[in-house]
Every structure is written in C-alpha cells, then in structure tokens.
Short mmCIF file of C-alpha atoms in Angstrom, two decimals:
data_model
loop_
_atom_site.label_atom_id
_atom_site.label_comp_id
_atom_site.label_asym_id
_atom_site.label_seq_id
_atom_site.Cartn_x
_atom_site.Cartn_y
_atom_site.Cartn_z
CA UNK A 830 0.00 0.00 0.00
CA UNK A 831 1.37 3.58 -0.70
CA UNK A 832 1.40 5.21 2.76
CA UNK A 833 1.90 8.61 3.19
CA UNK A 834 5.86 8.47 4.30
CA UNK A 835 6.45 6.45 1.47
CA UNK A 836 5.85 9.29 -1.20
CA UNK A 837 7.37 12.48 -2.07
CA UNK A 838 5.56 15.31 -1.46
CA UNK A 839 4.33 18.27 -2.76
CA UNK A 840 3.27 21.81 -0.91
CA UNK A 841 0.97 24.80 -1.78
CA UNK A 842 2.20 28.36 -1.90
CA UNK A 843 0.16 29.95 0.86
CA UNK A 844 -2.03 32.05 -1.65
CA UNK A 845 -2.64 29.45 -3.55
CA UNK A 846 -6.22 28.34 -3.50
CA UNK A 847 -6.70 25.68 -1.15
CA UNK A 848 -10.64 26.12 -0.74
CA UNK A 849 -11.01 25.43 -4.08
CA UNK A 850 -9.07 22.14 -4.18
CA UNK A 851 -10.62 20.86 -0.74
CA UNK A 852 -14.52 21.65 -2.76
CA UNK A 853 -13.34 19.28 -5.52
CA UNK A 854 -11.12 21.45 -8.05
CA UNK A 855 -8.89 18.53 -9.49
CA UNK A 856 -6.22 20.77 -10.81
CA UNK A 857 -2.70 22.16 -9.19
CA UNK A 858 -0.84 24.52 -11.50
CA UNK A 859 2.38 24.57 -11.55
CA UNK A 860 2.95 28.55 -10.11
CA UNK A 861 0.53 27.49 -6.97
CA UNK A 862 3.51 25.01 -6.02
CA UNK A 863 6.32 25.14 -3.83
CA UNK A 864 8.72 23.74 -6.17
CA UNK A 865 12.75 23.30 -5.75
CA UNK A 866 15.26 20.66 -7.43
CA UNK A 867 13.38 18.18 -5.77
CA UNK A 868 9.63 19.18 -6.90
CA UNK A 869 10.98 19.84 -10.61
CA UNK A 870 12.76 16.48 -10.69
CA UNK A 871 9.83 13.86 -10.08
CA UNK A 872 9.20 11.68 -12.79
CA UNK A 873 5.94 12.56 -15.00
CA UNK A 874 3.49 10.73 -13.87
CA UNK A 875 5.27 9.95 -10.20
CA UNK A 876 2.23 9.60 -7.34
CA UNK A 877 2.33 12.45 -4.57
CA UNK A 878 0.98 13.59 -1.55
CA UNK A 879 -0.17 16.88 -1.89
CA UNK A 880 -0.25 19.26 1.37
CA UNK A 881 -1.42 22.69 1.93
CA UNK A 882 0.93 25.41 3.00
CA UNK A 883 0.31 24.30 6.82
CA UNK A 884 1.33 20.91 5.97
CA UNK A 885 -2.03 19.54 5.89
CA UNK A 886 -2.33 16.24 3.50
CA UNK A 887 -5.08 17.19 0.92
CA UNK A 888 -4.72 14.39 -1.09
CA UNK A 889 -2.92 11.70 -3.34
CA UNK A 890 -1.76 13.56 -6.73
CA UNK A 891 0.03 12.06 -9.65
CA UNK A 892 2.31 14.83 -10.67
CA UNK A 893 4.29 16.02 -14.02
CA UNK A 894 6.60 18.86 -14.21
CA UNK A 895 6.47 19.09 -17.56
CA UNK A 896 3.09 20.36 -17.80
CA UNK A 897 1.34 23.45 -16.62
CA UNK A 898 -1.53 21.25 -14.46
CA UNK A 899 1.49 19.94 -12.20
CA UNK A 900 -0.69 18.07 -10.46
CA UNK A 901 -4.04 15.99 -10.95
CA UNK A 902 -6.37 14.70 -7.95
CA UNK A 903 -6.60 11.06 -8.01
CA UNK A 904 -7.78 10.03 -4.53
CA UNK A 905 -8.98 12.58 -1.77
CA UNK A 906 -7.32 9.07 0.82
CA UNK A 907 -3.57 9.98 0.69
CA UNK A 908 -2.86 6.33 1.81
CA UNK A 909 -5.12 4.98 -1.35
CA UNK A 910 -3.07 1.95 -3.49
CA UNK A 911 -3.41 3.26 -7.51
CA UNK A 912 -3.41 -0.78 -8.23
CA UNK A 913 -5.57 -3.09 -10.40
CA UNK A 914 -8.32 -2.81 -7.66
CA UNK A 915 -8.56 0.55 -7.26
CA UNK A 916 -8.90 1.46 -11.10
CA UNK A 917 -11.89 -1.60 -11.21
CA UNK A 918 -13.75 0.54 -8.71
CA UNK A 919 -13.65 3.34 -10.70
CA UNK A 920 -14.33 1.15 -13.97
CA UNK A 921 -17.77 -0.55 -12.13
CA UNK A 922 -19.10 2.68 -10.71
CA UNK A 923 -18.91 3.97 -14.38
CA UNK A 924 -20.09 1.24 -16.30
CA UNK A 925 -23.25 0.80 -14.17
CA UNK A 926 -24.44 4.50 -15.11
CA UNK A 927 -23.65 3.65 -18.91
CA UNK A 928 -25.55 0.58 -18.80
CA UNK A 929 -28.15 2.12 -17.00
CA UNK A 930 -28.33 4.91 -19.92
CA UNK A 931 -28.08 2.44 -23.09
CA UNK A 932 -29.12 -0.40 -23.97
CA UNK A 933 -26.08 -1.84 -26.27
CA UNK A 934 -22.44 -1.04 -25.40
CA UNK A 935 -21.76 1.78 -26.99
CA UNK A 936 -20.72 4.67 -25.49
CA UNK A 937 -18.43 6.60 -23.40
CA UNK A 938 -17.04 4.62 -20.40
CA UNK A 939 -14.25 7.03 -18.96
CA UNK A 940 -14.73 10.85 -19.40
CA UNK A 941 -11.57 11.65 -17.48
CA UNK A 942 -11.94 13.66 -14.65
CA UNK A 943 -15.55 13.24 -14.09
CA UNK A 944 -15.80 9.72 -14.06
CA UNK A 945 -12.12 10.11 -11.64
CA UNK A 946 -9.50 9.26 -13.77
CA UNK A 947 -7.89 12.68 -14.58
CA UNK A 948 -6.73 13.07 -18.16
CA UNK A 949 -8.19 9.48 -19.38
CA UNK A 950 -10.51 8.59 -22.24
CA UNK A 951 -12.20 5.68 -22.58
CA UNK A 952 -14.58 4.56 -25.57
CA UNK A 953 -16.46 1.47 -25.98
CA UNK A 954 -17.42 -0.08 -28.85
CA UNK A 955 -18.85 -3.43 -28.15
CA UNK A 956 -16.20 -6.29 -28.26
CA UNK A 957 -13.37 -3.80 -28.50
CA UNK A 958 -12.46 -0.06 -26.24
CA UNK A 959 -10.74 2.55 -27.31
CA UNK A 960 -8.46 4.33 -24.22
CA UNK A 961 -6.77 7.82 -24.77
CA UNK A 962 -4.31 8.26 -21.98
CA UNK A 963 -3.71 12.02 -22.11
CA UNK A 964 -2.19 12.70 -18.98
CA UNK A 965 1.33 11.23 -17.86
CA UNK A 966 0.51 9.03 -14.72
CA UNK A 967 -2.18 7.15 -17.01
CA UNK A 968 0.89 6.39 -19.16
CA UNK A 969 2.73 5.03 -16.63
CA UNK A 970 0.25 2.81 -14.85
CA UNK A 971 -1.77 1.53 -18.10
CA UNK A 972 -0.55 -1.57 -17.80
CA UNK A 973 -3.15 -2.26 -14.39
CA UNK A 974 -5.62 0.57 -16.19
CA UNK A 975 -6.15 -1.85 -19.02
CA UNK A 976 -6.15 -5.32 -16.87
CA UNK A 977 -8.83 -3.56 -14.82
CA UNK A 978 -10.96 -2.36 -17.92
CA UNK A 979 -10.80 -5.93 -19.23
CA UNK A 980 -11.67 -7.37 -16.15
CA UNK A 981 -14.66 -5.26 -15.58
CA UNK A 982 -16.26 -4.65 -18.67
CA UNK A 983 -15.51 -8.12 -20.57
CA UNK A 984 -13.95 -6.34 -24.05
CA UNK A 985 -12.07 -8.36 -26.07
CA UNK A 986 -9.89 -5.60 -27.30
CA UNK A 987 -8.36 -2.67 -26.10
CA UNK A 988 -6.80 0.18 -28.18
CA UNK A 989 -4.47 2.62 -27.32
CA UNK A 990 -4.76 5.88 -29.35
CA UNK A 991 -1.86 7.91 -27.93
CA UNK A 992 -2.38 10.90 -30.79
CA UNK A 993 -3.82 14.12 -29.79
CA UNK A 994 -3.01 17.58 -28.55
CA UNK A 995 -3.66 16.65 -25.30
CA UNK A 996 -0.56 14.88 -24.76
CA UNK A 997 1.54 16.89 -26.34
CA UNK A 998 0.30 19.57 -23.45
CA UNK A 999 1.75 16.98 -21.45
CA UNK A 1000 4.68 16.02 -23.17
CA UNK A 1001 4.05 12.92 -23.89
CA UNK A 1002 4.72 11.62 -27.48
CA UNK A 1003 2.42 10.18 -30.06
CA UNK A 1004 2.14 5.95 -29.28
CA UNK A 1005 -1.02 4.18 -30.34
CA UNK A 1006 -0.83 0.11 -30.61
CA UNK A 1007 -3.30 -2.61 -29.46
CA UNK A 1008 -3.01 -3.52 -26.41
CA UNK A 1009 -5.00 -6.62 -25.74
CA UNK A 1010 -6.70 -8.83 -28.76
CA UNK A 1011 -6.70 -7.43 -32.45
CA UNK A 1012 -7.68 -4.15 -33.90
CA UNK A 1013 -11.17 -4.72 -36.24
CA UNK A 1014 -10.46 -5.42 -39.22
CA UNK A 1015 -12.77 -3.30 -40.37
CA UNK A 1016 -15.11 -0.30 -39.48
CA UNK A 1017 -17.00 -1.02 -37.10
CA UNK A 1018 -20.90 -0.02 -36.91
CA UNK A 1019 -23.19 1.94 -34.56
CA UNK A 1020 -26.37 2.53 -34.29
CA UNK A 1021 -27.59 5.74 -32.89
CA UNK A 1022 -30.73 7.66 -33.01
CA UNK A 1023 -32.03 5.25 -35.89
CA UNK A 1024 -29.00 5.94 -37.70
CA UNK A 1025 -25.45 3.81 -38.87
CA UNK A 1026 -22.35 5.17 -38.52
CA UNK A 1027 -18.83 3.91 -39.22
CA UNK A 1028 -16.02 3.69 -36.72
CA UNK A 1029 -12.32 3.61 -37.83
CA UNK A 1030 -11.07 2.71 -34.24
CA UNK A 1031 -7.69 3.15 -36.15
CA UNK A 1032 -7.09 5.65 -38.10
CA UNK A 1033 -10.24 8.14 -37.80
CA UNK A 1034 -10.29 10.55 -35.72
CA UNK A 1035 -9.59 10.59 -31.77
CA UNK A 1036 -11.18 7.14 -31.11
CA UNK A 1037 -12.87 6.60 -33.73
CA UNK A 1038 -16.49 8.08 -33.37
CA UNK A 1039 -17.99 11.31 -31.50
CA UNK A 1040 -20.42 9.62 -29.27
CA UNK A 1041 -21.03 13.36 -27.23
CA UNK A 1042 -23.28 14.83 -30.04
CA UNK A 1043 -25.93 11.70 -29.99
CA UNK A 1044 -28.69 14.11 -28.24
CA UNK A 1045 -27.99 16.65 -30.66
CA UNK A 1046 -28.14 14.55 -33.44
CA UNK A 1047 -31.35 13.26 -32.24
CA UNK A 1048 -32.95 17.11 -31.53
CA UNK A 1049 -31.76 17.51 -35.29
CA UNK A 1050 -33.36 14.61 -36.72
CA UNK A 1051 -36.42 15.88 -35.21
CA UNK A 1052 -36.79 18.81 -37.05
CA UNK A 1053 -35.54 17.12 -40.30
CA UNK A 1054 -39.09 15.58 -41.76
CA UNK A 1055 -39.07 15.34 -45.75
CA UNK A 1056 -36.53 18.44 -45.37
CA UNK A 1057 -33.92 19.33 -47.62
CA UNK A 1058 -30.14 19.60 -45.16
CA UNK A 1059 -26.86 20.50 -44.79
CA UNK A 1060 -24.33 18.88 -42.94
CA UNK A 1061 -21.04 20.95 -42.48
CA UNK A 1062 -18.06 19.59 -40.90
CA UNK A 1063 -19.36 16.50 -41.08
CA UNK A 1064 -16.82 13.77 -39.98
CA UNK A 1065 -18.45 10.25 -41.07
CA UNK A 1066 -22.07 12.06 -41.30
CA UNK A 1067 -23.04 12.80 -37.64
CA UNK A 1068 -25.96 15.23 -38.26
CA UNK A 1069 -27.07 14.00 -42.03
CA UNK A 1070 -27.02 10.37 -41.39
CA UNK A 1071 -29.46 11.12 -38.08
CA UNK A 1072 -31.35 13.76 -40.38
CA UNK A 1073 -31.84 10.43 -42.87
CA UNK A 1074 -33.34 8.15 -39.85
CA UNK A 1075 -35.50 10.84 -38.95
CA UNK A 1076 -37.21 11.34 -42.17
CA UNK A 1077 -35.07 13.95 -44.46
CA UNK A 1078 -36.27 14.28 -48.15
CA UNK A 1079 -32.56 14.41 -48.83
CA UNK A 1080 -29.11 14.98 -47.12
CA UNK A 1081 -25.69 16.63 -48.19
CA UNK A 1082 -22.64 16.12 -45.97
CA UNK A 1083 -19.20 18.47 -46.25
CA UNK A 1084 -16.08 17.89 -44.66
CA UNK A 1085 -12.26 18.17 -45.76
CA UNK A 1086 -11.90 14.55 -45.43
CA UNK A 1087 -12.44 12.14 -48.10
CA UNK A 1088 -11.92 9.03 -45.69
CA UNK A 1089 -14.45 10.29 -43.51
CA UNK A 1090 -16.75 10.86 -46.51
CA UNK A 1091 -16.23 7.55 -47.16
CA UNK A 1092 -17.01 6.38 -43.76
CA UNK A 1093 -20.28 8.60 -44.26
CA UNK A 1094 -21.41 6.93 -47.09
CA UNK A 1095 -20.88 3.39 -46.02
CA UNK A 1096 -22.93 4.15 -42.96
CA UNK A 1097 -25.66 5.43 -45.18
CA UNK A 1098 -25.73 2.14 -46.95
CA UNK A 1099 -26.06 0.07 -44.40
CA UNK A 1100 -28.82 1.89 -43.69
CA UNK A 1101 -30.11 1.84 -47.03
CA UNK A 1102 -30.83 5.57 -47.11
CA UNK A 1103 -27.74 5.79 -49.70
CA UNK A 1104 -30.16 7.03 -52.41
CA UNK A 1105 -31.00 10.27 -50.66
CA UNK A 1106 -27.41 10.83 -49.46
CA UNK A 1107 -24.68 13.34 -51.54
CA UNK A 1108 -21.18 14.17 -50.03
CA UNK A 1109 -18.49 17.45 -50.75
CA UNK A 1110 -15.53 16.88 -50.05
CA UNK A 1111 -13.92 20.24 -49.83
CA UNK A 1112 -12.98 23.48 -47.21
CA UNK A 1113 -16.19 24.44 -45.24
CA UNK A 1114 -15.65 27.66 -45.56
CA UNK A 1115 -15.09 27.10 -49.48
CA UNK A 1116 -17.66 25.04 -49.75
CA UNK A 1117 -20.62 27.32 -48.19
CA UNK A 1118 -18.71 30.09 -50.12
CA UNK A 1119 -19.75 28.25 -52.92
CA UNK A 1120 -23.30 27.19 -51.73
CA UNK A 1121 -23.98 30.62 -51.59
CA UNK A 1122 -22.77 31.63 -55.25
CA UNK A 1123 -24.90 29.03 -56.54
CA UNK A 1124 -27.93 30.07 -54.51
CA UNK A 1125 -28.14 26.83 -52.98
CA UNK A 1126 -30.85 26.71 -49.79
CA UNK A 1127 -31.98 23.95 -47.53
CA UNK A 1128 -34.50 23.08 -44.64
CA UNK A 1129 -31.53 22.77 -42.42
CA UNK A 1130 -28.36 23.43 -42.04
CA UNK A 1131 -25.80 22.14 -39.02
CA UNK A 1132 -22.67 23.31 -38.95
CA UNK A 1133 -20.26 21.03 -36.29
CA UNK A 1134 -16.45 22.42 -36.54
CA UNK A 1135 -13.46 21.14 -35.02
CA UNK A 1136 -12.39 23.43 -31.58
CA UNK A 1137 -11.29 26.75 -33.02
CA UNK A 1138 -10.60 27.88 -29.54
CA UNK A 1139 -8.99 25.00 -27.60
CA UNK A 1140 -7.07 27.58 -24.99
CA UNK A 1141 -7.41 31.05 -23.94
CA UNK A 1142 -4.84 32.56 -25.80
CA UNK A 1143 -6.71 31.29 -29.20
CA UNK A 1144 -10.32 32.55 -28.06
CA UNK A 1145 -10.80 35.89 -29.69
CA UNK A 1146 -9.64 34.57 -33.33
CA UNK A 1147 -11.84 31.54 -32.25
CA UNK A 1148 -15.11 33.52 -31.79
CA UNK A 1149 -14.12 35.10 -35.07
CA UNK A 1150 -14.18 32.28 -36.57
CA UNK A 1151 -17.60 30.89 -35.35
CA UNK A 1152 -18.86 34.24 -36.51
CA UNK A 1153 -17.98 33.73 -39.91
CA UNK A 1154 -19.54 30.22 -39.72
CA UNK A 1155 -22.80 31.43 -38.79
CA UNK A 1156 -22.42 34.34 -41.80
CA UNK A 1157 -21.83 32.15 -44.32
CA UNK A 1158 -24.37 29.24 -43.08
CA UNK A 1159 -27.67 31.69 -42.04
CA UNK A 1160 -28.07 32.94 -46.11
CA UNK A 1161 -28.30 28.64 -47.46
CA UNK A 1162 -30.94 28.51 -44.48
CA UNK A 1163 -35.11 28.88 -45.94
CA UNK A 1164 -36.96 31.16 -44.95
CA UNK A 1165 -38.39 29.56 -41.51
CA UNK A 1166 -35.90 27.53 -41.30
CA UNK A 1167 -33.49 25.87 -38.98
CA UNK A 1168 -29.67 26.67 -38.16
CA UNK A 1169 -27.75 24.14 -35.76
CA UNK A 1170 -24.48 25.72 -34.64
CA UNK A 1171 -21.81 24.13 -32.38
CA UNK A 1172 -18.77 23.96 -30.73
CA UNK A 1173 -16.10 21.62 -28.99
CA UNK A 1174 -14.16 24.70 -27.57
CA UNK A 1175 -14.15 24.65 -23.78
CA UNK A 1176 -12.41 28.41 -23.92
CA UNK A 1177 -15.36 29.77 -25.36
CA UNK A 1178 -18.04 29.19 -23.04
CA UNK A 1179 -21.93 29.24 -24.51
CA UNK A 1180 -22.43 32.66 -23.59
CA UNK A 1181 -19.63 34.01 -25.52
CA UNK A 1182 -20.23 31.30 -28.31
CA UNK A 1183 -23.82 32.23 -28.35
CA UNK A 1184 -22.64 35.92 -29.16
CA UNK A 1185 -20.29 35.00 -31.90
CA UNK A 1186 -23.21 32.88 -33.52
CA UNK A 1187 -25.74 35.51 -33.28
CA UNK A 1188 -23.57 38.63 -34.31
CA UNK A 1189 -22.65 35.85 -37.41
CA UNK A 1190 -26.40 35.79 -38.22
CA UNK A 1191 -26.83 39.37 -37.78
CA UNK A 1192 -24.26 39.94 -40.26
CA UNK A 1193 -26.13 37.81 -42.92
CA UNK A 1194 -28.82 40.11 -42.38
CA UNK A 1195 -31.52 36.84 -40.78
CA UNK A 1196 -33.13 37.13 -37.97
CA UNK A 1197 -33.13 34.07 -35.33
CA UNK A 1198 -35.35 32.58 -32.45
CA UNK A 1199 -32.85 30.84 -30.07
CA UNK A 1200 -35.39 27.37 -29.95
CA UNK A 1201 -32.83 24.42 -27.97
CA UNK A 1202 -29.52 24.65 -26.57
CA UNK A 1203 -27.91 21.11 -26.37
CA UNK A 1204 -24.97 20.19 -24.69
CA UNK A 1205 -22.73 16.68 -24.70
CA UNK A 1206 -24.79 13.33 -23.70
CA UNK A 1207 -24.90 12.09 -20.13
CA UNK A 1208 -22.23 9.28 -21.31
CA UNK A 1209 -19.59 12.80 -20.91
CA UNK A 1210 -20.87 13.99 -17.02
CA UNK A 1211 -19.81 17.41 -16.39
CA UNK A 1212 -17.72 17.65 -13.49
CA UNK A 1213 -19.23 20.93 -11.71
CA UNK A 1214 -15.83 22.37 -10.75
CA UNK A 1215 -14.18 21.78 -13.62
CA UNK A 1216 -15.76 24.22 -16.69
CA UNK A 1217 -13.70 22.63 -19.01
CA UNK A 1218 -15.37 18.92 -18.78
CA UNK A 1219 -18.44 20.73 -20.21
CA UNK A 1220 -16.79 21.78 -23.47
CA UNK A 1221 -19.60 21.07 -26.18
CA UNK A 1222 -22.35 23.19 -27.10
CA UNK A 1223 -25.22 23.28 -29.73
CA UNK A 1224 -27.23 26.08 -30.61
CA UNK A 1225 -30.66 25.29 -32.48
CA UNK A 1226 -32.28 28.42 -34.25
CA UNK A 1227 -35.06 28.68 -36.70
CA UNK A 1228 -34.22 31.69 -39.05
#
C-alpha cells in the first residue's frame, strides 16, 4: 500500500487556493507550487501527496513537471493503493451508469476527470475499447488501467490511441498500438438515433467516433421531416445520417476529409438511405462560399467544426471564426428555417459562443429565435468544478 511516508511530497504556496481544491477542483498549477530541485525532478506521472501550506495532507496527486496542471487529484485518501483494484472501482461505478443509460455497449465509459481518472478517455465499442491516456501518470500505470478495464467490462480488445493535442500539453509523445486482442479489421458499426455510422477505431479521428453529439443529433433529426439539409463539418455524417433516420427528403454532408466521406457513405448504406445521401468533399468555408454563389438553400443546415478555440490565448480569433460560420451558413438557411451551430471549444463558453453565432447571423442580415440549446450526452458527465469537462455546445435556431 502507498502510505503517506512512502511518497514524495508536494506543498501549496500559501495564496494558492486551497478552498477550491478541498470543494473538488482537481487541478494544481504549476505557479501554486512550492517547487525546488526536488519538486521539478519527479518523474511525470510519479504519485504524490499533496499538502497545503500548513502541511495539511489534501490528497494523493500524480504529478508532471512538464506540464502546466502539475498536479491531478486522483484520490482525496492519501494512503489509497493506484493498483488493479482501485482502477476496477472506478471502472464498475462507471459502467453501471452507462448501462443504466443504453441499452447496447456503446458509449463513453471514462470521461476523465468526471468519471475520476484525470486526463483518461475511454470509448467502448462493443467487443473492442478505445483508451486515450492524455495525462502522464495514465501512461505510466496503463498496464493495471487496461487489466482492470478488461476485467470489468468483458472487451475483447483494447486500443491505445496515444495521438492528440492533449498529450503533447503533457509532453508525452504520439504511441497508439493494441493492447489486448486485435484491432477490427474493419469499421465497425453503430447505431444511434435510428442511424449507422462507421467507426475507424484506427485511423479516424480521436477514437474513432464522436459519441457526445448523440442528443444533438437526435434534436436535429427531429426537425428534419421530408426536409432538404446540410451537414457541415461533417466527420463520417453525424448530423445528415441522423437527419436520414429521422425522415429527411434528402441529405448533403461536407467535410475536408475524403476518408471520412467515405465512412459517411458506407454508414448510409447500411442503412439503405444511400439514395438520398450526396457528399463534398472540400474546405467548409469554401464550400458554403460556394453554396452561396450558386444560390443553394436547404431546410436545415448544421454546422459542427473542429475546436477553433482549444485555450485562452486562441479565443478571440476563435469567436471570429464561429462568426464567420454562422455568416456564411444563415443565407443557405429557408426562410423559416433551422440553423444548428456548435462547438467543442471549452475556452469559449456558450455565452460568448452564443454571441459569436448571433452577431454571425446578424451579419447575414436573418433574424433568429434561439429554440434548444444542447450540450454533450450524459455518457460525458460534467464535473461541476471543472468548466472545461463541459466543453460542447449546440445552438438550435429557426431563421
């Protein structure tokens, strides 16, 4: 067992907040430290106890000097054993809220730190997961992560996709292999909302599928009867494939990727909605450039881009950029019409993205009712004191 003598350990500056950390803030950066030689030259990923600045224990920490969060909350027990047993708690308590939520396994398992493993993603997909390890102590102690996920869950296969920005924050380099069992052979297929989609638990993007818009895609499809839509940014179909299931006269999806339109169609044909499915490949911002010189318009248009704020320091040219998005989108839109608008960026909080979509509208001289505001599916909880774990927002507007 880890006891308290046996680890190093790591202080708080006396103005650093403590209150914070003690109501369930998971995060120590690196200027609230005490740090010397010794502080700077733990491991990444070495286990810590963490005091206040009266010496206090506050908690077991894994720590990494390389990154700005220097130190992530694992256990609030400083004499807690990070072993096999203690990761299969945190694996059950998780998987009996999934299963309680869907009926096939399918879904997010491990959404870091609100399901208490800081800095950890973990995807299911039947047979076979999918883990991200984006933080440095996951790295190191994957080896009991994974013989825990197996044992709890039952998968077959387990995939590590070490790619990401993420880890690069942390300074970890780019490793995916397969861990346990084989990698499909092939894409593999889920059904959501009616709809098929394609997962390339290989090489698509992050783990293969985007599992946090299924609500959203499910408000959309409502509002999609015998329409006419547009699907922008459209990885392997999200919105138009769910537009299909719920009734669309016809669907067009647009992204940059022509392996992901691939994907997209493949999942349409499965569902044998291929007929009343079109792709283009091309820029977004081209492409609705172009939409708009051919006087193109549709029922409804849903516009899901990739994070164009993912930090602080990129937020104003992100906003911009959603604000150009909503310009070029609100003129293809009918008149009575619906606009979906959304965005990954946890910088830009739904206020301020709300703004930038609006003023983006204005601009295209529409007017908008504000009719649903959707955020990620209850397979991504949102840890309260941590804003960033709540990072996806979709706005619904009828023009």
């Amino acid at each position: 067992m880890n006891m308290p003598s046996s680890l190093p350990v790591v202080r708080l500056k006396p103005k650093a907040n403590a209150r914070a950390i003690r109501h369930g803030f998971p995060w120590v950066y690196d200027n609230e430290l005490v740090t010397d030689r010794r502080t700077k030259g733990l491991a990444p990923g070495t286990l810590a106890v963490l005091e206040d600045d009266k010496r206090q224990p506050m908690g077991l920490v894994a720590t990494n000097s390389k990154s700005r969060i220097f130190c992530r909350m694992l256990d609030r027990n400083v004499g807690a054993s990070i072993d096999q047993t203690w990761f299969a708690a945190k694996f059950t308590k998780a998987l009996q809220m999934r299963e309680r939520l869907y009926e096939t396994p399918f879904y997010r398992l491990i959404h870091a730190e609100a399901d208490g493993l800081p800095g950890v993603v973990v995807d299911r997909f039947g047979a076979t997961a999918v883990v991200q390890p984006n933080a440095a102590w996951a790295d190191a102690l994957l080896e009991p992560m994974v013989a825990a996920l197996v044992e709890v869950t039952g998968v077959s296969n387990v995939i590590k996709n070490g790619s990401g920005r993420a880890r690069g924050l942390e300074g970890l380099e780019e490793d995916s292999a397969v861990l346990i069992g084989t990698a499909p052979a092939a894409p593999v297929p889920v059904v959501m909302n009616g709809a098929t989609y394609m997962a390339d638990l290989t090489g698509g993007q992050k783990t293969g599928l985007f599992y946090d818009q299924r609500p959203n895609h499910g408000f959309a499809a409502s509002l999609c009867k015998d329409a006419k839509v547009l699907d922008v940014f459209s990885h392997v179909g999200g919105f138009s494939l769910a537009a299909l299931a719920g009734g669309a006269a016809e669907a067009t999806a647009v992204d940059g990727s022509a392996a992901a339109l691939e994907l997209a169609f493949s999942g349409a044909a499965a569902a044998g909605v291929e007929d009343r499915f079109s792709t283009r490949k091309g820029d977004a911002f081209d492409v609705l450039t172009a939409l708009n010189e051919e006087g193109a318009r549709f029922d409804v248009v849903i516009c899901d881009p990739p994070a164009f704020a993912p930090s602080k320091p990129a937020l104003e040219k992100g906003l911009r950029a959603y604000e150009r998005v909503a310009r070029l989108a609100a003129p293809l839109v009918t008149e009575g019409g619906y606009l979906g608008l959304c965005s990954c960026s946890h910088a830009a909080d739904v206020t301020r993205f709300r703004g930038a979509s609006l003023r983006g509208i204005g601009r295209a001289g529409r007017q908008a009712q504000l009719i649903h505001t959707g955020y990620a599916g209850p397979d991504h909880p949102l840890m309260p004191q941590l804003a960033e774990s709540g990072y996806l927002k979709s706005l619904f507007f009828r023009l």
